[in-house]
Coordinates of C-alpha atoms in Angstrom, one line a residue:
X25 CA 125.6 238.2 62.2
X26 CA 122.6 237.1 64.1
X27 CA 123.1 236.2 67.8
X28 CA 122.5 232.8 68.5
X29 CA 120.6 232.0 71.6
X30 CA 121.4 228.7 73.8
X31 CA 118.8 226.6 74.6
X32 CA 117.5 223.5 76.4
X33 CA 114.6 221.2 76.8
X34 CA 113.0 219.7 79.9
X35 CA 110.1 217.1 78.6
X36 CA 109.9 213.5 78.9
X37 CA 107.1 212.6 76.0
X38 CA 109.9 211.5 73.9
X39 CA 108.4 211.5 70.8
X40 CA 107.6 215.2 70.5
X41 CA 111.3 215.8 72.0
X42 CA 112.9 213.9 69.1
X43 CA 110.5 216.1 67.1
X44 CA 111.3 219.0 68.3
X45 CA 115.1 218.6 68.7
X46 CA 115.0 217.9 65.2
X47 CA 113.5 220.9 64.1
X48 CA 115.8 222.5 66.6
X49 CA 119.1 221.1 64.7
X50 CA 118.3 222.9 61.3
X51 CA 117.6 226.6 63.0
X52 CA 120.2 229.0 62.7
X53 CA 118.8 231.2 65.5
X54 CA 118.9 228.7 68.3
X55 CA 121.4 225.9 69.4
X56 CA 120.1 223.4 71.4
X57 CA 122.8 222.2 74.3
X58 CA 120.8 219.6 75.3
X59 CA 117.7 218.1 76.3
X60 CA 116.4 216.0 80.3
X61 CA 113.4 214.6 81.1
X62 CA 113.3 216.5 84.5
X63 CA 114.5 219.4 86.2
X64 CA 117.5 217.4 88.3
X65 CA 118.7 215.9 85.0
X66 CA 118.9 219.5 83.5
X67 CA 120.3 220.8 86.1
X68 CA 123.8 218.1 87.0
X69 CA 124.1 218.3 82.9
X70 CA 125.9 220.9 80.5
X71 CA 122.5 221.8 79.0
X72 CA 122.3 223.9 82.5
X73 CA 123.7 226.6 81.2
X74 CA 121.5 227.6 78.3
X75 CA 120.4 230.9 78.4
X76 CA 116.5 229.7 77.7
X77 CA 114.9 226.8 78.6
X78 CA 111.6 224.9 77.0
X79 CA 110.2 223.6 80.0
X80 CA 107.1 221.3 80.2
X81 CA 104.3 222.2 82.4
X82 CA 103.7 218.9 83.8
X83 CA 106.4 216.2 84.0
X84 CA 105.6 212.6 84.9
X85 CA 108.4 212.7 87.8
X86 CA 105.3 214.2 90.2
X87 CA 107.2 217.3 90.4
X88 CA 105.3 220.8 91.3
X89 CA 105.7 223.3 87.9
X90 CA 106.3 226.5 89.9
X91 CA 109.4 224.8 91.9
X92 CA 110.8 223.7 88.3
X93 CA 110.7 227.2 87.4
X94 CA 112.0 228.2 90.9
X95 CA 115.2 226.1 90.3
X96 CA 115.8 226.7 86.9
X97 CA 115.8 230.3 87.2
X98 CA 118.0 230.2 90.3
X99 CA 120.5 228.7 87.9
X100 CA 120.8 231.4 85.7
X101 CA 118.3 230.6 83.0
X102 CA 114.9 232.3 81.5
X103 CA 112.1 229.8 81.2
X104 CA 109.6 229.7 78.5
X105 CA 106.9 227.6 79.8
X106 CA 105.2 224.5 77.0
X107 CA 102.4 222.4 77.4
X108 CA 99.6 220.1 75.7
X109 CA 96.7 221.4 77.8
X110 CA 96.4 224.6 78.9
X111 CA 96.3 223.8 82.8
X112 CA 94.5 227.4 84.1
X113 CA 96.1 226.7 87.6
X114 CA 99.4 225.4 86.9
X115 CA 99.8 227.9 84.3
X116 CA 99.1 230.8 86.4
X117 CA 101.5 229.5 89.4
X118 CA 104.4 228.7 87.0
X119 CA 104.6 232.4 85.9
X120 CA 103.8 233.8 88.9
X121 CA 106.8 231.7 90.1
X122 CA 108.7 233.2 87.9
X123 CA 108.0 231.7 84.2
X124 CA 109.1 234.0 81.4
X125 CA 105.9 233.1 79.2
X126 CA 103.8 230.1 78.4
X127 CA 102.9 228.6 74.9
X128 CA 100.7 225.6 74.0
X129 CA 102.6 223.1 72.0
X130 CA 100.2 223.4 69.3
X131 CA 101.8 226.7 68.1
X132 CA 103.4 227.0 64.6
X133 CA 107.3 226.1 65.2
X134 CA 107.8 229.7 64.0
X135 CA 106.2 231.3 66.6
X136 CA 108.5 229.6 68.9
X137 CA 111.6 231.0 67.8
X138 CA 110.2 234.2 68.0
X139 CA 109.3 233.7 71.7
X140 CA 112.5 232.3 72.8
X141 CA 114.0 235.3 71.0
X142 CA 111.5 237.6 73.0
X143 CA 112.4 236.0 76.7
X144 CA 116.1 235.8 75.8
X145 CA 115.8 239.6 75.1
X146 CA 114.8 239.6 78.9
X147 CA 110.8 240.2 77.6
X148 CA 107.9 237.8 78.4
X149 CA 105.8 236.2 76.2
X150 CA 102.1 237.2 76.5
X151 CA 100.1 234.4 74.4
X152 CA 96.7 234.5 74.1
X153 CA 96.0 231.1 76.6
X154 CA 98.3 232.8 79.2
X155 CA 96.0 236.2 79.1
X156 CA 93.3 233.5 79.4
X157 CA 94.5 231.7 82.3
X158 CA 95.2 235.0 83.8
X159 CA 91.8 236.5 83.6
X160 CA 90.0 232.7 84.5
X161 CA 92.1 232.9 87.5
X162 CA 90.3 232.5 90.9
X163 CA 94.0 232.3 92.7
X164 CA 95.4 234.5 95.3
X165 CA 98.0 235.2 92.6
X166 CA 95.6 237.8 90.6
X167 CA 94.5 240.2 93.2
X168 CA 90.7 241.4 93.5
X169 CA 90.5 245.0 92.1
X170 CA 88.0 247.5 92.7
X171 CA 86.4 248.8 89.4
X172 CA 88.0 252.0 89.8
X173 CA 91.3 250.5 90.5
X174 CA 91.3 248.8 87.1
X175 CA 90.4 252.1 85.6
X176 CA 93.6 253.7 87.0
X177 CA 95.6 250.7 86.7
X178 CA 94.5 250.0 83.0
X179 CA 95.1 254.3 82.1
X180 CA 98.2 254.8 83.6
X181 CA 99.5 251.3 82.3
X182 CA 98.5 252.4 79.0
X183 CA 100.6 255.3 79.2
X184 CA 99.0 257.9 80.6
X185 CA 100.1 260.5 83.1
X186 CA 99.4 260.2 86.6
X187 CA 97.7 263.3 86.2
X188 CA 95.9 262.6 82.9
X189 CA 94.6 259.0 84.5
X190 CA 93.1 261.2 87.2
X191 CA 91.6 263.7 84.7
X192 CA 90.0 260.7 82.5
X193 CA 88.2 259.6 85.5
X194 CA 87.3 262.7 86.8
X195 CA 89.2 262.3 90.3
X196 CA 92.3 264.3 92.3
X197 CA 95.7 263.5 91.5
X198 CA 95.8 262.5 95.2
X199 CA 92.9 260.0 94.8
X200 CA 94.4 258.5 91.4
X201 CA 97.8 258.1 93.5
X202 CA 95.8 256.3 96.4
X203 CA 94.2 253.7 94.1
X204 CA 97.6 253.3 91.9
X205 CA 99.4 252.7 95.9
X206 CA 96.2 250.1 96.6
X207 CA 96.9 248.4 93.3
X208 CA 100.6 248.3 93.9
X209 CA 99.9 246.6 97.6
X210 CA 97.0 244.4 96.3
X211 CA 100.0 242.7 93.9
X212 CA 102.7 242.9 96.2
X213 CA 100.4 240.6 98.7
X214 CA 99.7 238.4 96.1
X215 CA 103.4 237.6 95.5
X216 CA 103.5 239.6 92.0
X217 CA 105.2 243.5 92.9
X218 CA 104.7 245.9 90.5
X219 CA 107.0 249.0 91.1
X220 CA 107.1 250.6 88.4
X221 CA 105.2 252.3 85.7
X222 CA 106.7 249.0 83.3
X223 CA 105.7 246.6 85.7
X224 CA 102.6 247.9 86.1
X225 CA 101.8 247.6 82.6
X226 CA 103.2 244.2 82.8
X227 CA 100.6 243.3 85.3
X228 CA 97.7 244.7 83.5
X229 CA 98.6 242.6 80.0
X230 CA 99.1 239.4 82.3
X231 CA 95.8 240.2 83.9
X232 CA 93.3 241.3 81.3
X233 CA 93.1 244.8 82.7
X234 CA 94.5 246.4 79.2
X235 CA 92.8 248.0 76.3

């Protein structure tokens, strides 16, 4: 049997909640514990404990997006960031601050399970307007890379070999490792650390950098 996957909903356009809630009721892959129109009601209700939650970019309650994320993570849930408009901006600082992935609500309702299923799994949801917002960013949360930088970044993300990276673009092993270490500083000041080899890779998809 297919495991079913907890989730909530934090949006106050009620219409599209009694929509989606609907369409919520009759799926057999996803139970919905409950739904708030704002972080604080999510969070003092039993829907606080869903192991995903459908949170709306911007809420009328003049909350900021990336403390919503900040607090619902903190209480022990994935987020999986929805909006209207694609807000470059907002977009960027909600999954920097720790978003899980970020869909337009203009998706097909199937795509949706499948990326509630992906950040349950613990993955992140790279959608096409997220990439976008990524590469459009101006922010101090997408560092400024020098063109051979991306190279490395983008060849050893791909899969590469420290060693084969270098070979491709015709530098040491010690100079590839120099750029990969400025990469790997250049994200940790921008609030974004990227370890390891994975996270790397995760970096370069968010960013634009991959082939």
């Amino acid at each position: 049997m297919a495991r079913v996957i907890d989730v909530a909903v934090v949006d106050d356009d009620r219409m599209l909640l009694d929509g989606l809630c609907s369409w919520l009721s009759g799926q057999r892959k996803l139970r919905l514990l409950g739904t708030a129109a704002t972080v604080e009601e999510l969070l003092a209700g039993p829907a606080a404990a869903a192991e995903v939650v459908l949170l709306d970019l911007v809420l009328r309650d003049g909350s900021v997006p990336e403390a919503n994320v900040r607090r619902v993570r903190e209480a022990g849930s994935r987020v999986l960031v929805i909006s209207t408009v694609a807000d470059r901006a907002r977009v960027v600082a909600a999954v920097a601050a720790g978003a899980d992935g970020y869909l337009t609500k203009d998706h097909a309702l199937d795509t949706l399970v499948e990326a509630v299923e992906t950040v349950a799994a613990g993955g992140t949801v790279h959608s096409p307007e997220l990439a976008f917002a990524w590469f459009s960013d101006t922010g101090p949360a997408r560092p400024r890379l020098a063109p051979r930088e991306r190279q490395v970044l983008r060849d050893y993300a791909s899969g590469l070999t420290l060693k084969a990276t270098a070979r491709r673009a015709g530098i040491s092993v010690n100079t590839a490792k120099y750029y990969l270490d400025q990469v790997k500083e250049k994200y940790r000041q921008a609030g974004r650390p990227a370890h390891t080899k994975i996270e790397l890779a995760q970096r370069a998809h968010e960013d634009g950098f991959h082939t």
